[in-house]
Amino acid sequence: MAKAVVVVGTQWGDEGKGKIVDSLTEKADVVVRYQGGNNAGHTVVINNEKFILHLIPSGILHSDKLCIIGNGVVINPEALIKEINELKQRGIEVDTNLRISKNAHLIMPYHIAIERGKEAKKGKKRIGTTGRGIGPAYVDKFARVGIRVGDLLYPEILREKIETNLKEVNYILENFYSEERFDPLDIYNEYMGYAELIGSYIDDTEIILNKALDEDKRVLFEGAQGTLLDIDYGTYPYVTSSSASAGGVCTGSGVGPTRIDEVLGVVKAYTTRVGGGPFPTEIKDELGQQLRERGGEYGATTGRPRRCGWLDFVALRHSVRVNNLTGLIITKLDILDGIDPIRICFGYKYRGKVLEEFPKDAYILQECEPIYEEVKGWKESTSGVSEFESLPENAKAYISLIESTLGVRVDIISTGQSREDIIIRREIF
């Protein structure tokens, strides 16, 4: 059985990874978040109680599991502390089972100001970011001027880094974005306050992870966003600022590639997208709005409405390839109940040509028209079904079509929000 399993989104995020991770956590020992920041949100429903997590892995809802925020994550300490406090207030144990990589980078107040300034300057050409400073924090990381979680433990180093960065940042904010300057002492005092609250969680997490695997413990890696938002393999520039595909696991956690046993891709039974950027299969009529309302397609982090569309096999083949998926997980099958016919995109038309491979250029994808085939829908309810054989025949045919087209087996099917609304066709751990 597998020891190291990756759960990754295959579309533009929001595929329902939180529930899947929560389910798989039952047999895992360690759960790891390896990229992204508090621009992502995972929703888990337990006994009709909804939990929305932004930075802490979904595994935190199991009291006997160790949860790790890896070095590939950028952390807003204020948001993290708020999340910790909210979990504690709801009776969730956090103190003994959360560790944060000392190499993870911190989101600073000026990152948020810069991002909002950039978006405002772009006007109609804005990307549609969450405005949470994620991109600028990653920019500083790769420019080697970032401030890391471990710096919170060294006050003089922290203060020096803040003062050095603000010499340039304040000039840009004031002269280019017409934003107010930041006082380095104010930021220093604020972040020293955070250090007191999260200092006990900071650790050498890559050592903890590799030791866990050496001891044959089961580790689950939880991705944020989705492959089509990956900084390298997504619809650039309408992407996030981190490696949301499976490749980000190794650089974002400190675990080598040969230690990964399974890569499971989460596929929503239809497709959604938040923010700007091309979306060939978007449904722009009443049915799109119907899917949004039935599926609760509003961002867990921002509340923004998601654009809804049909399943896109061109995009999914791309995700299968770059992640080398070993299994698929279909979510929100129940949202398609009663929709007949169902359309599926098998190719794109672009300037008189038929494209079967996903274009890497957003300006090409923007002009692509989907080539659809129709399949029969089902009138029966799939909500809460827990056995594959109990699904309507046309729903089973839909799953089989996904398997045969993508060449990857469907191991798990989600048929509702709750933990129990799930079909397990293959045990992963």
Tab-separated table of C-alpha atoms in Angstrom:
chain	number	residue	atom	x	y	z
A	1	MET	CA	0.000	0.000	0.000
A	2	ALA	CA	1.006	3.514	-0.610
A	3	LYS	CA	2.904	5.563	1.931
A	4	ALA	CA	3.161	8.954	0.196
A	5	VAL	CA	0.072	10.171	-1.657
A	6	VAL	CA	-0.474	13.507	-3.433
A	7	VAL	CA	-3.934	15.001	-3.959
A	8	VAL	CA	-3.844	17.626	-6.690
A	9	GLY	CA	-6.460	19.696	-8.518
A	10	THR	CA	-6.737	19.061	-12.254
A	11	GLN	CA	-8.778	22.108	-13.268
A	12	TRP	CA	-8.761	25.767	-12.141
A	13	GLY	CA	-8.998	24.835	-8.470
A	14	ASP	CA	-12.171	24.525	-6.366
A	15	GLU	CA	-12.499	20.844	-7.297
A	16	GLY	CA	-13.455	19.748	-3.785
A	17	LYS	CA	-9.990	18.658	-2.600
A	18	GLY	CA	-10.719	19.562	1.034
A	19	LYS	CA	-13.362	16.884	1.474
A	20	ILE	CA	-11.205	14.282	-0.287
A	21	VAL	CA	-8.178	15.064	1.881
A	22	ASP	CA	-10.373	14.895	4.972
A	23	SER	CA	-11.605	11.448	3.899
A	24	LEU	CA	-8.132	10.091	3.078
A	25	THR	CA	-6.741	11.514	6.324
A	26	GLU	CA	-8.569	8.816	8.270
A	27	LYS	CA	-5.843	6.363	7.221
A	28	ALA	CA	-2.948	8.831	7.021
A	29	ASP	CA	-0.516	9.792	9.777
A	30	VAL	CA	0.736	13.133	8.430
A	31	VAL	CA	-0.983	15.706	6.191
A	32	VAL	CA	1.084	18.350	4.378
A	33	ARG	CA	0.180	21.589	2.588
A	34	TYR	CA	2.989	22.310	0.120
A	35	GLN	CA	2.183	25.534	-1.798
A	36	GLY	CA	-0.070	28.565	-2.072
A	37	GLY	CA	-1.294	30.829	0.690
A	38	ASN	CA	-4.519	32.093	2.188
A	39	ASN	CA	-5.795	32.761	-1.329
A	40	ALA	CA	-7.103	29.189	-1.288
A	41	GLY	CA	-9.854	27.662	0.792
A	42	HIS	CA	-10.857	24.078	1.475
A	43	THR	CA	-14.352	23.335	2.737
A	44	VAL	CA	-15.145	20.243	4.814
A	45	VAL	CA	-18.607	19.361	6.162
A	46	ILE	CA	-18.799	17.149	9.269
A	47	ASN	CA	-22.199	16.328	10.791
A	48	ASN	CA	-23.720	19.270	8.905
A	49	GLU	CA	-21.067	21.570	10.399
A	50	LYS	CA	-18.973	23.473	7.835
A	51	PHE	CA	-15.255	24.095	8.321
A	52	ILE	CA	-13.389	26.398	5.920
A	53	LEU	CA	-9.588	26.158	6.036
A	54	HIS	CA	-7.209	28.529	4.258
A	55	LEU	CA	-3.674	27.650	5.401
A	56	ILE	CA	-3.905	24.703	7.779
A	57	PRO	CA	-4.243	21.268	6.099
A	58	SER	CA	-7.712	19.728	6.160
A	59	GLY	CA	-6.290	16.889	8.241
A	60	ILE	CA	-6.405	19.153	11.306
A	61	LEU	CA	-10.005	18.046	11.807
A	62	HIS	CA	-8.636	14.652	12.910
A	63	SER	CA	-7.120	15.093	16.370
A	64	ASP	CA	-4.570	12.272	16.058
A	65	LYS	CA	-2.903	13.477	12.832
A	66	LEU	CA	0.179	15.652	12.425
A	67	CYS	CA	-0.382	18.590	10.063
A	68	ILE	CA	2.477	20.407	8.380
A	69	ILE	CA	2.581	23.725	6.518
A	70	GLY	CA	5.519	23.233	4.182
A	71	ASN	CA	8.209	25.605	2.993
A	72	GLY	CA	6.435	26.151	-0.343
A	73	VAL	CA	3.564	27.997	1.339
A	74	VAL	CA	3.522	31.770	1.843
A	75	ILE	CA	1.985	32.633	5.205
A	76	ASN	CA	0.073	35.652	6.398
A	77	PRO	CA	0.600	35.240	10.161
A	78	GLU	CA	-2.473	37.289	11.040
A	79	ALA	CA	-4.656	34.988	8.913
A	80	LEU	CA	-2.977	31.886	10.337
A	81	ILE	CA	-3.511	32.976	13.946
A	82	LYS	CA	-7.147	33.768	13.203
A	83	GLU	CA	-7.589	30.295	11.704
A	84	ILE	CA	-5.917	28.624	14.692
A	85	ASN	CA	-8.114	30.542	17.144
A	86	GLU	CA	-11.310	29.746	15.250
A	87	LEU	CA	-10.472	26.039	15.227
A	88	LYS	CA	-9.714	26.061	18.944
A	89	GLN	CA	-13.007	27.824	19.669
A	90	ARG	CA	-14.789	24.997	17.877
A	91	GLY	CA	-13.018	22.343	19.931
A	92	ILE	CA	-10.372	21.320	17.373
A	93	GLU	CA	-6.941	20.398	18.754
A	94	VAL	CA	-4.190	22.435	17.115
A	95	ASP	CA	-1.274	22.952	19.528
A	96	THR	CA	0.087	19.385	19.538
A	97	ASN	CA	-0.442	18.530	15.882
A	98	LEU	CA	0.588	21.542	13.794
A	99	ARG	CA	4.097	22.311	12.566
A	100	ILE	CA	5.210	25.146	10.298
A	101	SER	CA	8.341	25.081	8.158
A	102	LYS	CA	10.888	27.674	9.232
A	103	ASN	CA	11.693	28.097	5.520
A	104	ALA	CA	8.154	29.142	4.553
A	105	HIS	CA	7.962	32.794	3.528
A	106	LEU	CA	5.886	35.440	5.270
A	107	ILE	CA	3.370	37.700	3.596
A	108	MET	CA	4.071	41.247	4.750
A	109	PRO	CA	1.626	44.189	4.780
A	110	TYR	CA	3.474	45.814	1.885
A	111	HIS	CA	2.928	42.707	-0.271
A	112	ILE	CA	-0.814	43.241	0.001
A	113	ALA	CA	-0.486	46.952	-0.826
A	114	ILE	CA	1.700	46.218	-3.863
A	115	GLU	CA	-0.681	43.573	-5.230
A	116	ARG	CA	-3.721	45.808	-4.914
A	117	GLY	CA	-1.810	48.679	-6.471
A	118	LYS	CA	-0.767	46.518	-9.427
A	119	GLU	CA	-4.294	45.277	-10.053
A	120	ALA	CA	-5.699	48.809	-9.894
A	121	LYS	CA	-3.089	50.029	-12.406
A	122	LYS	CA	-3.955	47.255	-14.875
A	123	GLY	CA	-7.615	48.240	-15.098
A	124	LYS	CA	-9.432	45.947	-17.559
A	125	LYS	CA	-6.282	43.864	-17.997
A	126	ARG	CA	-6.137	42.861	-14.324
A	127	ILE	CA	-5.622	39.171	-13.595
A	128	GLY	CA	-8.298	38.954	-10.927
A	129	THR	CA	-6.133	38.101	-7.927
A	130	THR	CA	-7.483	37.800	-4.387
A	131	GLY	CA	-5.510	40.849	-3.244
A	132	ARG	CA	-3.901	38.922	-0.395
A	133	GLY	CA	-0.278	39.612	-1.310
A	134	ILE	CA	0.486	36.093	-2.535
A	135	GLY	CA	2.234	37.057	-5.783
A	136	PRO	CA	4.460	39.795	-4.345
A	137	ALA	CA	5.487	37.473	-1.491
A	138	TYR	CA	6.656	34.878	-4.023
A	139	VAL	CA	8.390	37.633	-6.029
A	140	ASP	CA	10.424	38.568	-2.938
A	141	LYS	CA	11.177	34.897	-2.286
A	142	PHE	CA	12.739	34.449	-5.710
A	143	ALA	CA	14.403	37.869	-5.588
A	144	ARG	CA	16.085	36.604	-2.373
A	145	VAL	CA	14.756	39.453	-0.253
A	146	GLY	CA	11.885	37.532	1.342
A	147	ILE	CA	11.316	37.269	5.078
A	148	ARG	CA	10.889	33.693	6.300
A	149	VAL	CA	8.988	32.193	9.208
A	150	GLY	CA	12.287	31.315	10.876
A	151	ASP	CA	13.256	35.005	10.924
A	152	LEU	CA	10.554	35.551	13.555
A	153	LEU	CA	12.860	33.761	16.006
A	154	TYR	CA	15.676	36.293	15.448
A	155	PRO	CA	14.406	39.813	16.257
A	156	GLU	CA	17.474	41.762	15.086
A	157	ILE	CA	17.588	39.954	11.741
A	158	LEU	CA	13.854	40.476	11.284
A	159	ARG	CA	14.138	44.189	11.993
A	160	GLU	CA	17.071	44.634	9.620
A	161	LYS	CA	15.267	42.828	6.782
A	162	ILE	CA	12.121	44.911	7.211
A	163	GLU	CA	14.093	48.175	7.207
A	164	THR	CA	16.115	47.164	4.149
A	165	ASN	CA	13.059	46.085	2.136
A	166	LEU	CA	11.034	49.174	2.964
A	167	LYS	CA	13.659	51.540	1.532
A	168	GLU	CA	12.729	50.320	-1.943
A	169	VAL	CA	9.121	49.313	-1.267
A	170	ASN	CA	8.093	52.658	0.221
A	171	TYR	CA	9.533	54.516	-2.744
A	172	ILE	CA	7.554	52.345	-5.184
A	173	LEU	CA	4.344	52.543	-3.156
A	174	GLU	CA	4.505	56.323	-2.860
A	175	ASN	CA	5.755	57.258	-6.304
A	176	PHE	CA	4.213	54.620	-8.563
A	177	TYR	CA	1.066	53.376	-6.840
A	178	SER	CA	0.234	56.558	-4.868
A	179	GLU	CA	-0.076	54.439	-1.717
A	180	GLU	CA	0.945	55.367	1.820
A	181	ARG	CA	4.401	54.510	3.139
A	182	PHE	CA	4.923	51.858	5.827
A	183	ASP	CA	6.731	52.512	9.102
A	184	PRO	CA	9.332	49.741	9.631
A	185	LEU	CA	8.968	49.909	13.419
A	186	ASP	CA	5.199	49.375	13.193
A	187	ILE	CA	5.656	46.251	11.064
A	188	TYR	CA	8.453	44.966	13.288
A	189	ASN	CA	6.340	45.314	16.436
A	190	GLU	CA	3.354	43.689	14.734
A	191	TYR	CA	5.374	40.681	13.578
A	192	MET	CA	7.143	40.230	16.900
A	193	GLY	CA	3.657	39.913	18.357
A	194	TYR	CA	2.947	37.152	15.844
A	195	ALA	CA	6.228	35.473	16.796
A	196	GLU	CA	4.997	35.043	20.358
A	197	LEU	CA	1.814	33.359	19.131
A	198	ILE	CA	3.174	30.970	16.483
A	199	GLY	CA	6.797	30.500	17.580
A	200	SER	CA	6.047	27.141	19.196
A	201	TYR	CA	4.828	25.711	15.866
A	202	ILE	CA	8.011	26.512	13.895
A	203	ASP	CA	10.171	23.498	13.039
A	204	ASP	CA	12.468	21.750	10.532
A	205	THR	CA	9.531	20.134	8.802
A	206	GLU	CA	11.478	18.413	6.005
A	207	ILE	CA	13.321	16.414	8.680
A	208	ILE	CA	10.029	15.476	10.341
A	209	LEU	CA	8.551	14.377	6.998
A	210	ASN	CA	11.451	12.245	5.847
A	211	LYS	CA	11.698	10.612	9.263
A	212	ALA	CA	7.986	9.787	9.102
A	213	LEU	CA	8.457	8.077	5.730
A	214	ASP	CA	11.532	6.226	7.046
A	215	GLU	CA	9.280	4.884	9.806
A	216	ASP	CA	6.702	3.689	7.245
A	217	LYS	CA	4.155	6.288	8.247
A	218	ARG	CA	1.547	7.342	5.691
A	219	VAL	CA	1.872	10.917	4.399
A	220	LEU	CA	-0.783	12.805	2.472
A	221	PHE	CA	0.176	15.889	0.460
A	222	GLU	CA	-2.621	18.422	-0.007
A	223	GLY	CA	-2.458	20.736	-2.995
A	224	ALA	CA	-4.147	24.125	-3.261
A	225	GLN	CA	-5.635	25.654	-6.430
A	226	GLY	CA	-5.347	23.433	-9.537
A	227	THR	CA	-3.028	22.445	-12.375
A	228	LEU	CA	-4.506	25.004	-14.779
A	229	LEU	CA	-3.469	27.699	-12.278
A	230	ASP	CA	0.086	26.368	-11.981
A	231	ILE	CA	2.714	29.063	-12.560
A	232	ASP	CA	4.380	26.951	-15.287
A	233	TYR	CA	1.628	24.674	-16.625
A	234	GLY	CA	-1.453	26.853	-16.209
A	235	THR	CA	-3.087	29.508	-18.370
A	236	TYR	CA	-0.302	32.048	-17.824
A	237	PRO	CA	-0.528	34.899	-16.852
A	238	TYR	CA	-3.972	34.078	-15.407
A	239	VAL	CA	-2.448	31.749	-12.851
A	240	THR	CA	-1.399	31.609	-9.238
A	241	SER	CA	2.211	32.254	-8.194
A	242	SER	CA	3.207	28.764	-7.071
A	243	SER	CA	3.598	25.219	-8.411
A	244	ALA	CA	0.065	23.905	-7.948
A	245	SER	CA	0.835	20.702	-9.873
A	246	ALA	CA	2.304	17.568	-8.303
A	247	GLY	CA	5.856	18.726	-9.032
A	248	GLY	CA	5.457	21.373	-6.344
A	249	VAL	CA	5.316	18.677	-3.662
A	250	CYS	CA	9.043	18.020	-3.682
A	251	THR	CA	10.238	21.631	-3.712
A	252	GLY	CA	7.463	22.698	-1.367
A	253	SER	CA	7.974	20.070	1.321
A	254	GLY	CA	11.524	18.697	1.138
A	255	VAL	CA	10.551	15.164	0.123
A	256	GLY	CA	12.337	13.658	-2.884
A	257	PRO	CA	10.380	12.551	-6.001
A	258	THR	CA	11.212	8.860	-5.612
A	259	ARG	CA	9.338	8.800	-2.291
A	260	ILE	CA	5.968	9.611	-3.911
A	261	ASP	CA	3.795	6.515	-4.470
A	262	GLU	CA	0.495	7.895	-5.787
A	263	VAL	CA	-0.709	11.102	-7.445
A	264	LEU	CA	-4.486	11.456	-7.369
A	265	GLY	CA	-6.154	14.091	-9.529
A	266	VAL	CA	-9.402	15.638	-8.339
A	267	VAL	CA	-11.860	16.345	-11.176
A	268	LYS	CA	-15.123	18.176	-10.686
A	269	ALA	CA	-17.892	16.527	-12.765
A	270	TYR	CA	-18.126	19.835	-14.621
A	271	THR	CA	-15.654	22.763	-14.703
A	272	THR	CA	-15.403	26.062	-12.825
A	273	ARG	CA	-13.073	29.017	-12.805
A	274	VAL	CA	-12.703	32.103	-10.573
A	275	GLY	CA	-11.323	35.419	-11.768
A	276	GLY	CA	-10.123	36.434	-15.198
A	277	GLY	CA	-8.638	34.326	-17.962
A	278	PRO	CA	-9.812	32.133	-20.859
A	279	PHE	CA	-12.401	29.420	-20.185
A	280	PRO	CA	-13.460	27.655	-23.428
A	281	THR	CA	-16.326	25.549	-22.012
A	282	GLU	CA	-17.916	28.319	-19.930
A	283	ILE	CA	-21.728	28.199	-19.933
A	284	LYS	CA	-22.963	31.761	-20.182
A	285	ASP	CA	-26.703	31.155	-20.129
A	286	GLU	CA	-29.220	30.190	-17.442
A	287	LEU	CA	-27.744	26.711	-17.037
A	288	GLY	CA	-24.417	28.199	-15.939
A	289	GLN	CA	-26.202	30.139	-13.210
A	290	GLN	CA	-28.142	27.000	-12.268
A	291	LEU	CA	-24.910	25.031	-11.828
A	292	ARG	CA	-23.469	27.852	-9.718
A	293	GLU	CA	-26.411	27.863	-7.349
A	294	ARG	CA	-26.805	24.086	-7.128
A	295	GLY	CA	-23.103	23.527	-6.625
A	296	GLY	CA	-22.607	26.431	-4.205
A	297	GLU	CA	-19.970	27.743	-6.569
A	298	TYR	CA	-18.728	30.700	-4.554
A	299	GLY	CA	-15.128	31.013	-3.356
A	300	ALA	CA	-14.487	29.600	0.120
A	301	THR	CA	-11.867	32.301	0.694
A	302	THR	CA	-13.285	35.316	-1.146
A	303	GLY	CA	-16.945	34.525	-1.750
A	304	ARG	CA	-16.466	35.398	-5.428
A	305	PRO	CA	-18.909	33.657	-7.810
A	306	ARG	CA	-17.289	30.958	-9.927
A	307	ARG	CA	-17.779	30.760	-13.660
A	308	CYS	CA	-19.270	27.371	-14.575
A	309	GLY	CA	-18.827	25.214	-17.682
A	310	TRP	CA	-18.851	21.722	-19.136
A	311	LEU	CA	-16.194	19.075	-18.555
A	312	ASP	CA	-13.122	19.716	-20.712
A	313	PHE	CA	-11.127	16.655	-21.788
A	314	VAL	CA	-8.505	18.742	-23.620
A	315	ALA	CA	-7.539	20.480	-20.384
A	316	LEU	CA	-7.806	17.256	-18.368
A	317	ARG	CA	-5.471	15.334	-20.699
A	318	HIS	CA	-2.915	18.076	-20.081
A	319	SER	CA	-3.339	17.696	-16.304
A	320	VAL	CA	-3.066	13.913	-16.462
A	321	ARG	CA	0.226	14.270	-18.335
A	322	VAL	CA	2.010	16.927	-16.263
A	323	ASN	CA	1.020	15.296	-12.955
A	324	ASN	CA	1.479	11.681	-14.163
A	325	LEU	CA	-1.767	10.819	-12.395
A	326	THR	CA	-2.193	7.319	-10.987
A	327	GLY	CA	-5.878	7.779	-10.175
A	328	LEU	CA	-8.825	10.137	-10.524
A	329	ILE	CA	-11.326	11.416	-7.970
A	330	ILE	CA	-14.634	12.724	-9.327
A	331	THR	CA	-16.466	15.275	-7.185
A	332	LYS	CA	-19.903	16.910	-7.299
A	333	LEU	CA	-21.431	14.206	-9.501
A	334	ASP	CA	-24.774	14.909	-7.807
A	335	ILE	CA	-24.843	18.476	-9.143
A	336	LEU	CA	-25.422	17.065	-12.660
A	337	ASP	CA	-28.561	15.171	-11.546
A	338	GLY	CA	-31.455	15.991	-13.873
A	339	ILE	CA	-29.358	17.730	-16.532
A	340	ASP	CA	-29.950	16.138	-19.931
A	341	PRO	CA	-28.138	16.114	-22.242
A	342	ILE	CA	-24.674	16.652	-20.793
A	343	ARG	CA	-22.039	18.173	-23.071
A	344	ILE	CA	-18.353	17.246	-22.988
A	345	CYS	CA	-15.510	18.996	-24.801
A	346	PHE	CA	-13.235	16.651	-26.779
A	347	GLY	CA	-11.278	19.244	-28.776
A	348	TYR	CA	-10.943	22.932	-29.696
A	349	LYS	CA	-11.400	24.837	-32.943
A	350	TYR	CA	-8.810	27.548	-33.465
A	351	ARG	CA	-8.672	29.610	-36.672
A	352	GLY	CA	-9.922	26.736	-38.819
A	353	LYS	CA	-7.767	24.095	-37.154
A	354	VAL	CA	-8.758	21.397	-34.676
A	355	LEU	CA	-6.611	21.318	-31.526
A	356	GLU	CA	-6.473	18.166	-29.430
A	357	GLU	CA	-3.729	19.394	-27.098
A	358	PHE	CA	-4.128	22.174	-24.556
A	359	PRO	CA	-2.643	25.494	-25.778
A	360	LYS	CA	-0.057	26.976	-23.417
A	361	ASP	CA	-0.744	30.525	-24.585
A	362	ALA	CA	-3.691	32.313	-23.011
A	363	TYR	CA	-4.235	34.458	-26.102
A	364	ILE	CA	-4.687	31.308	-28.211
A	365	LEU	CA	-6.928	29.631	-25.648
A	366	GLN	CA	-9.053	32.789	-25.556
A	367	GLU	CA	-9.955	32.248	-29.237
A	368	CYS	CA	-10.621	28.518	-28.949
A	369	GLU	CA	-14.130	27.203	-29.485
A	370	PRO	CA	-15.003	23.907	-27.800
A	371	ILE	CA	-15.916	20.865	-29.882
A	372	TYR	CA	-18.691	19.156	-27.957
A	373	GLU	CA	-20.224	15.729	-27.898
A	374	GLU	CA	-23.448	15.094	-26.038
A	375	VAL	CA	-24.105	12.205	-23.668
A	376	LYS	CA	-27.317	11.250	-21.924
A	377	GLY	CA	-27.878	12.604	-18.447
A	378	TRP	CA	-29.776	10.933	-15.611
A	379	LYS	CA	-32.976	11.885	-13.797
A	380	GLU	CA	-32.373	9.786	-10.670
A	381	SER	CA	-30.650	11.318	-7.653
A	382	THR	CA	-27.029	10.404	-6.990
A	383	SER	CA	-26.895	12.442	-3.775
A	384	GLY	CA	-25.434	10.413	-0.920
A	385	VAL	CA	-24.966	7.229	-2.976
A	386	SER	CA	-22.121	5.197	-1.465
A	387	GLU	CA	-21.936	2.199	-3.832
A	388	PHE	CA	-20.913	2.451	-7.479
A	389	GLU	CA	-23.461	-0.151	-8.592
A	390	SER	CA	-26.235	1.941	-7.034
A	391	LEU	CA	-25.559	4.867	-9.377
A	392	PRO	CA	-27.927	5.442	-12.332
A	393	GLU	CA	-26.761	3.663	-15.495
A	394	ASN	CA	-26.055	6.915	-17.323
A	395	ALA	CA	-24.027	8.221	-14.366
A	396	LYS	CA	-21.920	5.050	-14.447
A	397	ALA	CA	-21.503	5.514	-18.203
A	398	TYR	CA	-20.314	9.094	-17.584
A	399	ILE	CA	-17.652	7.843	-15.153
A	400	SER	CA	-16.599	5.104	-17.586
A	401	LEU	CA	-16.258	7.661	-20.384
A	402	ILE	CA	-13.956	9.768	-18.203
A	403	GLU	CA	-11.806	6.696	-17.466
A	404	SER	CA	-11.563	5.518	-21.065
A	405	THR	CA	-10.878	8.984	-22.484
A	406	LEU	CA	-8.191	9.938	-19.973
A	407	GLY	CA	-6.729	6.458	-19.541
A	408	VAL	CA	-6.803	6.705	-15.743
A	409	ARG	CA	-9.069	4.796	-13.360
A	410	VAL	CA	-11.601	6.607	-11.175
A	411	ASP	CA	-10.866	5.524	-7.610
A	412	ILE	CA	-13.220	7.756	-5.620
A	413	ILE	CA	-16.511	9.512	-6.402
A	414	SER	CA	-18.023	12.229	-4.220
A	415	THR	CA	-21.827	12.403	-4.240
A	416	GLY	CA	-22.427	15.230	-1.765
A	417	GLN	CA	-20.843	17.576	0.751
A	418	SER	CA	-20.753	15.339	3.817
A	419	ARG	CA	-17.968	12.928	4.753
A	420	GLU	CA	-20.313	9.971	4.223
A	421	ASP	CA	-21.360	10.995	0.687
A	422	ILE	CA	-18.582	9.127	-1.060
A	423	ILE	CA	-17.925	6.030	-3.156
A	424	ILE	CA	-14.579	4.313	-2.550
A	425	ARG	CA	-13.679	2.029	-5.459
A	426	ARG	CA	-10.061	1.488	-4.394
A	427	GLU	CA	-8.384	1.867	-1.021
A	428	ILE	CA	-5.479	4.290	-1.364
A	429	PHE	CA	-3.634	3.774	1.939
